[in-house]
Tab-separated table of C-alpha atoms and ligand atoms in Angstrom:
chain	number	residue	atom	x	y	z
A	1	UNK	CA	107.046	121.376	120.189
A	2	UNK	CA	106.015	118.577	118.675
A	3	UNK	CA	108.789	116.300	117.498
A	4	UNK	CA	108.861	114.927	114.129
A	5	UNK	CA	109.105	111.232	113.213
A	6	UNK	CA	108.626	109.726	109.957
A	7	UNK	CA	109.113	106.441	108.730
A	8	UNK	CA	109.613	106.381	104.716
A	9	UNK	CA	109.003	102.609	103.440
A	10	UNK	CA	111.431	101.531	100.624
A	11	UNK	CA	113.374	104.887	102.005
A	12	UNK	CA	116.549	103.498	101.031
A	13	UNK	CA	117.043	103.781	97.090
A	14	UNK	CA	114.665	105.290	94.742
A	15	UNK	CA	111.950	107.900	95.162
A	16	UNK	CA	111.727	106.674	98.814
A	17	UNK	CA	115.692	107.913	99.389
A	18	UNK	CA	114.942	111.268	98.252
A	19	UNK	CA	111.546	111.223	100.145
A	20	UNK	CA	114.092	110.404	103.481
A	21	UNK	CA	116.597	112.965	102.068
A	22	UNK	CA	114.130	115.398	101.855
A	23	UNK	CA	111.666	115.242	105.594
A	24	UNK	CA	115.306	115.718	107.051
A	25	UNK	CA	116.063	118.725	105.921
A	26	UNK	CA	112.832	119.815	106.771
A	27	UNK	CA	113.241	119.007	110.760
A	28	UNK	CA	111.864	114.974	110.496
A	29	UNK	CA	114.104	112.396	112.349
A	30	UNK	CA	113.663	109.725	110.356
A	31	UNK	CA	113.242	106.260	109.580
A	32	UNK	CA	114.724	104.919	106.861
A	33	UNK	CA	113.152	100.885	106.072
A	34	UNK	CA	114.433	98.378	103.513
A	35	UNK	CA	114.169	95.216	102.677
A	36	UNK	CA	117.686	93.636	101.911
A	37	UNK	CA	119.931	96.387	100.584
A	38	UNK	CA	121.322	96.843	104.221
A	39	UNK	CA	124.211	99.575	102.870
A	40	UNK	CA	121.542	101.518	100.365
A	41	UNK	CA	120.110	102.384	103.633
A	42	UNK	CA	123.317	102.588	106.225
A	43	UNK	CA	124.257	105.445	103.301
A	44	UNK	CA	120.562	107.919	103.416
A	45	UNK	CA	121.115	107.615	107.275
A	46	UNK	CA	125.030	108.611	107.577
A	47	UNK	CA	123.810	111.622	104.805
A	48	UNK	CA	120.773	112.683	107.363
A	49	UNK	CA	123.619	112.154	110.190
A	50	UNK	CA	126.354	114.012	108.248
A	51	UNK	CA	123.673	116.967	107.799
A	52	UNK	CA	123.002	117.401	111.213
A	53	UNK	CA	118.808	115.390	110.882
A	54	UNK	CA	118.809	112.478	112.964
A	55	UNK	CA	117.764	108.566	111.037
A	56	UNK	CA	118.169	105.644	111.169
A	57	UNK	CA	118.257	101.858	109.471
A	58	UNK	CA	114.774	99.348	109.778
A	59	UNK	CA	115.308	96.398	107.637
A	60	UNK	CA	111.447	95.057	107.565
A	61	UNK	CA	109.302	93.556	104.875
A	62	UNK	CA	106.590	94.739	104.596
A	63	UNK	CA	105.003	92.510	103.019
A	64	UNK	CA	105.610	90.818	106.516
A	65	UNK	CA	103.127	91.281	109.451
A	66	UNK	CA	105.221	90.395	112.208
A	67	UNK	CA	107.879	92.484	110.386
A	68	UNK	CA	106.353	95.505	110.337
A	69	UNK	CA	105.356	95.085	113.626
A	70	UNK	CA	108.635	94.757	114.142
A	71	UNK	CA	109.826	97.872	112.587
A	72	UNK	CA	107.190	100.475	113.963
A	73	UNK	CA	107.613	100.033	117.455
A	74	UNK	CA	111.596	99.851	116.777
A	75	UNK	CA	111.387	103.935	115.399
A	76	UNK	CA	109.292	104.407	118.137
A	77	UNK	CA	111.621	103.739	120.913
A	78	UNK	CA	115.013	104.582	119.403
A	79	UNK	CA	113.085	107.862	117.758
A	80	UNK	CA	110.007	109.206	119.791
A	81	UNK	CA	105.854	108.546	118.742
A	82	UNK	CA	105.259	108.855	114.918
A	83	UNK	CA	103.713	112.376	113.419
A	84	UNK	CA	104.087	111.305	109.938
A	85	UNK	CA	104.006	107.764	108.056
A	86	UNK	CA	105.391	107.469	104.169
A	87	UNK	CA	104.066	103.930	103.148
A	88	UNK	CA	106.529	104.224	99.900
A	89	UNK	CA	107.555	100.779	99.118
A	90	UNK	CA	107.325	98.306	96.261
A	91	UNK	CA	107.878	96.505	93.830
A	92	UNK	CA	107.140	95.270	89.821
A	93	UNK	CA	107.795	92.661	87.859
A	94	UNK	CA	108.085	91.778	84.249
A	95	UNK	CA	106.229	93.283	81.878
A	96	UNK	CA	103.503	90.477	80.621
A	97	UNK	CA	99.789	90.199	79.200
A	98	UNK	CA	96.722	89.167	81.728
A	99	UNK	CA	96.934	85.671	80.378
A	100	UNK	CA	100.694	85.016	81.475
A	101	UNK	CA	101.084	85.655	84.936
A	102	UNK	CA	101.355	82.654	87.253
A	103	UNK	CA	98.766	83.048	90.632
A	104	UNK	CA	102.735	83.230	91.681
A	105	UNK	CA	103.166	86.504	90.865
A	106	UNK	CA	100.321	88.065	90.872
A	107	UNK	CA	99.773	86.856	95.204
A	108	UNK	CA	104.108	88.161	94.962
A	109	UNK	CA	102.730	91.620	93.909
A	110	UNK	CA	99.583	92.285	95.468
A	111	UNK	CA	100.851	90.903	99.179
A	112	UNK	CA	104.236	93.684	99.131
A	113	UNK	CA	102.294	96.915	97.357
A	114	UNK	CA	98.872	96.034	98.724
A	115	UNK	CA	98.551	93.728	101.585
A	116	UNK	CA	101.970	95.177	103.397
A	117	UNK	CA	100.659	99.100	102.508
A	118	UNK	CA	97.512	98.300	104.416
A	119	UNK	CA	99.364	96.715	107.025
A	120	UNK	CA	101.892	98.932	107.223
A	121	UNK	CA	98.539	102.058	107.525
A	122	UNK	CA	97.198	99.807	110.209
A	123	UNK	CA	100.011	100.171	112.183
A	124	UNK	CA	100.600	104.105	111.584
A	125	UNK	CA	97.298	104.694	112.444
A	126	UNK	CA	97.282	102.560	115.545
A	127	UNK	CA	99.930	104.633	116.955
A	128	UNK	CA	98.973	108.149	115.667
A	129	UNK	CA	95.627	107.583	116.014
A	130	UNK	CA	93.708	110.665	118.587
A	131	UNK	CA	91.388	107.611	119.763
A	132	UNK	CA	94.520	104.929	119.928
A	133	UNK	CA	96.762	107.716	122.522
A	134	UNK	CA	98.237	108.563	119.780
A	135	UNK	CA	98.898	112.855	118.719
A	136	UNK	CA	97.637	112.659	115.606
A	137	UNK	CA	99.625	112.751	112.621
A	138	UNK	CA	100.122	112.913	107.794
A	139	UNK	CA	99.967	109.686	106.268
A	140	UNK	CA	101.022	109.959	102.298
A	141	UNK	CA	101.081	106.987	100.606
A	142	UNK	CA	102.920	106.331	96.672
A	143	UNK	CA	100.136	105.024	94.324
A	144	UNK	CA	101.070	105.464	90.646
A	145	UNK	CA	99.674	106.972	87.279
A	146	UNK	CA	98.906	102.978	86.664
A	147	UNK	CA	96.519	103.363	89.045
A	148	UNK	CA	94.229	105.316	86.729
A	149	UNK	CA	96.349	103.930	83.085
A	150	UNK	CA	95.204	99.676	83.900
A	151	UNK	CA	98.477	99.555	82.255
A	152	UNK	CA	97.602	97.194	79.968
A	153	UNK	CA	100.425	94.976	78.151
A	154	UNK	CA	101.846	95.629	80.843
A	155	UNK	CA	101.467	95.758	84.500
A	156	UNK	CA	97.768	94.289	85.136
A	157	UNK	CA	98.763	93.526	88.496
A	158	UNK	CA	100.324	96.062	89.434
A	159	UNK	CA	97.890	98.728	88.570
A	160	UNK	CA	95.557	97.214	90.000
A	161	UNK	CA	97.417	96.373	93.321
A	162	UNK	CA	97.999	100.935	93.513
A	163	UNK	CA	94.290	101.000	92.364
A	164	UNK	CA	93.696	99.299	95.641
A	165	UNK	CA	96.204	102.259	97.438
A	166	UNK	CA	93.851	105.119	95.896
A	167	UNK	CA	90.480	103.491	97.580
A	168	UNK	CA	92.282	103.126	100.505
A	169	UNK	CA	93.477	106.410	100.324
A	170	UNK	CA	90.010	107.926	100.608
A	171	UNK	CA	88.706	105.193	103.159
A	172	UNK	CA	90.784	106.401	105.401
A	173	UNK	CA	90.641	110.098	104.773
A	174	UNK	CA	87.431	110.075	105.868
A	175	UNK	CA	88.104	107.211	108.592
A	176	UNK	CA	91.049	108.916	109.745
A	177	UNK	CA	90.467	112.119	109.814
A	178	UNK	CA	88.193	112.850	112.602
A	179	UNK	CA	90.974	110.809	114.477
A	180	UNK	CA	93.285	113.703	113.959
A	181	UNK	CA	95.481	111.813	110.256
A	182	UNK	CA	95.160	113.128	107.119
A	183	UNK	CA	95.812	110.599	104.501
A	184	UNK	CA	96.750	110.962	101.138
A	185	UNK	CA	98.630	109.884	98.118
A	186	UNK	CA	101.191	110.822	95.172
A	187	UNK	CA	100.991	109.346	92.607
A	188	UNK	CA	104.363	108.827	90.077
A	189	UNK	CA	104.156	108.642	86.559
A	190	UNK	CA	107.026	107.593	84.603
A	191	UNK	CA	110.436	107.847	86.927
A	192	UNK	CA	114.114	107.734	86.407
A	193	UNK	CA	114.644	105.383	89.084
A	194	UNK	CA	116.584	101.135	89.425
A	195	UNK	CA	112.609	99.948	90.121
A	196	UNK	CA	112.223	99.234	86.237
A	197	UNK	CA	115.672	96.731	85.605
A	198	UNK	CA	114.736	95.290	89.140
A	199	UNK	CA	111.333	94.325	87.088
A	200	UNK	CA	113.902	93.518	83.926
A	201	UNK	CA	112.468	97.152	82.070
A	202	UNK	CA	115.938	98.625	82.075
A	203	UNK	CA	115.325	100.567	78.601
A	204	UNK	CA	111.497	101.529	79.768
A	205	UNK	CA	112.477	105.552	81.055
A	206	UNK	CA	113.685	106.084	77.323
A	207	UNK	CA	111.573	103.976	75.871
A	208	UNK	CA	108.747	106.075	77.060
A	209	UNK	CA	109.750	109.376	77.785
A	210	UNK	CA	108.215	110.559	74.709
A	211	UNK	CA	105.198	109.737	75.351
A	212	UNK	CA	105.264	111.898	78.474
A	213	UNK	CA	103.682	115.213	77.251
A	214	UNK	CA	106.205	117.172	79.421
A	215	UNK	CA	108.598	114.792	77.182
A	216	UNK	CA	110.956	113.681	79.700
A	217	UNK	CA	110.679	110.935	82.325
A	218	UNK	CA	110.324	112.820	86.277
A	219	UNK	CA	112.542	112.628	89.507
A	220	UNK	CA	112.456	110.369	92.396
A	221	UNK	CA	113.124	114.624	93.732
A	222	UNK	CA	110.507	116.142	91.714
A	223	UNK	CA	108.226	112.880	93.853
A	224	UNK	CA	109.309	114.251	96.842
A	225	UNK	CA	108.554	117.502	96.018
A	226	UNK	CA	104.866	116.411	96.151
A	227	UNK	CA	105.227	114.473	99.814
A	228	UNK	CA	107.170	116.026	101.674
A	229	UNK	CA	104.172	118.857	100.583
A	230	UNK	CA	102.195	116.957	101.942
A	231	UNK	CA	103.363	115.985	105.021
A	232	UNK	CA	104.288	119.274	106.410
A	233	UNK	CA	101.511	122.392	108.019
A	234	UNK	CA	101.847	124.174	105.059
A	235	UNK	CA	99.074	120.990	103.765
A	236	UNK	CA	97.199	121.435	107.110
A	237	UNK	CA	93.224	120.978	104.837
A	238	UNK	CA	94.492	118.246	102.454
A	239	UNK	CA	93.136	115.223	103.124
A	240	UNK	CA	91.468	112.489	100.966
A	241	UNK	CA	93.743	113.880	98.132
A	242	UNK	CA	95.496	111.343	94.745
A	243	UNK	CA	98.357	114.438	93.565
A	244	UNK	CA	99.840	112.528	90.055
A	245	UNK	CA	103.409	113.511	89.155
A	246	UNK	CA	102.896	112.425	85.743
A	247	UNK	CA	104.296	114.535	83.841
A	248	UNK	CA	100.983	115.510	81.860
A	249	UNK	CA	100.377	111.727	81.078
B	301	NAP	P1	112.979	101.631	93.974
B	301	NAP	O1	114.087	102.416	93.445
B	301	NAP	O2	113.051	100.030	93.766
B	301	NAP	O3	113.437	101.283	95.675
B	301	NAP	C1	112.370	100.414	96.300
B	301	NAP	C2	112.816	100.496	97.556
B	301	NAP	O4	112.075	99.857	98.874
B	301	NAP	C3	113.277	100.219	98.155
B	301	NAP	O5	114.230	101.165	99.293
B	301	NAP	C4	113.120	98.876	98.604
B	301	NAP	O6	114.146	97.854	99.478
B	301	NAP	C5	111.978	98.800	98.940
B	301	NAP	N1	111.049	97.370	98.696
B	301	NAP	C6	110.773	96.509	97.702
B	301	NAP	N2	110.606	95.789	98.512
B	301	NAP	C7	110.452	95.778	100.044
B	301	NAP	C8	109.859	94.901	101.273
B	301	NAP	N3	108.818	93.714	100.519
B	301	NAP	N4	109.389	95.688	101.695
B	301	NAP	C9	110.090	96.998	102.631
B	301	NAP	N5	110.874	97.281	101.608
B	301	NAP	C10	111.475	97.394	99.753
B	301	NAP	O7	111.886	101.717	93.436
B	301	NAP	P2	111.302	102.820	93.426
B	301	NAP	O8	110.490	103.154	91.550
B	301	NAP	O9	111.512	104.592	93.849
B	301	NAP	O10	109.138	103.417	93.657
B	301	NAP	C11	109.148	103.738	95.213
B	301	NAP	C12	107.547	103.853	95.281
B	301	NAP	O11	106.754	104.399	93.933
B	301	NAP	C13	107.383	101.783	94.658
B	301	NAP	O12	105.406	101.998	95.042
B	301	NAP	C14	106.501	101.992	93.366
B	301	NAP	O13	105.645	100.973	92.586
B	301	NAP	C15	105.973	104.141	93.466
B	301	NAP	N6	106.057	104.130	91.664
B	301	NAP	C16	107.594	104.339	90.848
B	301	NAP	C17	107.143	104.326	89.601
B	301	NAP	C18	108.593	104.621	88.687
B	301	NAP	O14	108.275	104.492	87.292
B	301	NAP	N7	110.249	104.418	89.565
B	301	NAP	C19	106.490	104.601	88.912
B	301	NAP	C20	105.182	105.481	90.334
B	301	NAP	C21	105.785	104.855	91.156
B	301	NAP	P3	115.387	97.618	99.255
B	301	NAP	O15	116.673	97.880	98.134
B	301	NAP	O16	115.651	96.510	100.755
B	301	NAP	O17	114.761	96.427	97.988
């Protein structure tokens, strides 16, 4: 049986952490990427190993091409040929109307969330594509319901950076499907993680939860369930899907 090896970008905290742990429990060897918080990444790796799984922590800034290539090489060399990739790393910045946004801010958001995501998927396709000598595999991108809502008065830049992920997912499902790679995306809604604190809005979940049809924010595990399902053979005929995990938002 082919060994299942998955790289989860931003696998050290929040949604990515849940994905890494859940993927391990489904038999995947996991590359846990992080960019600054090595302690959090090491904790995820230790937890996976304590449960009998295999994992390594890999430091890389997804917006830096040299980091990304080194990250994919390290995962392949230490865990084996890649058969899964989850593009989860992402950032947001403080709420702002477009009229007050600097170009530096927009560049930062798009560098990590979009360009970084594209470079990573390119490296995954170079390694998994059957035409490239790979075994085929699965790509799951973590987008956001912001991609279809637009996030007015908050983060239209972030929303746009995620809309690009949806377009990439749809295009690559057709481009890479014939090469043995399924490509799908999960679009989380409001999820309880530290991203809101990092974006200077720690009260966001409390403030916005009542506007969600299910009346609450989601948990990282609820997003991970969808991602790990898409990674699995249970989703063997799912390609080009954008799966909303947003409580009806
Ligand atoms: P989080 O708790 O802030 O965790 C972010 C993770 O990404 C961390 O592991 C972080 O590593 C990593 N990361 C950040 N910048 C990176 C970079 N340049 N290179 C590599 N890794 C980087 O975020 P989250 O809420 O779990 O979000 C995960 C994904 O879900 C993101 O793409 C986000 O846009 C999306 N999403 C989140 C929500 C939500 O409400 N939480 C909703 C919709 C979509 P370090 O700790 O080392 O920095």
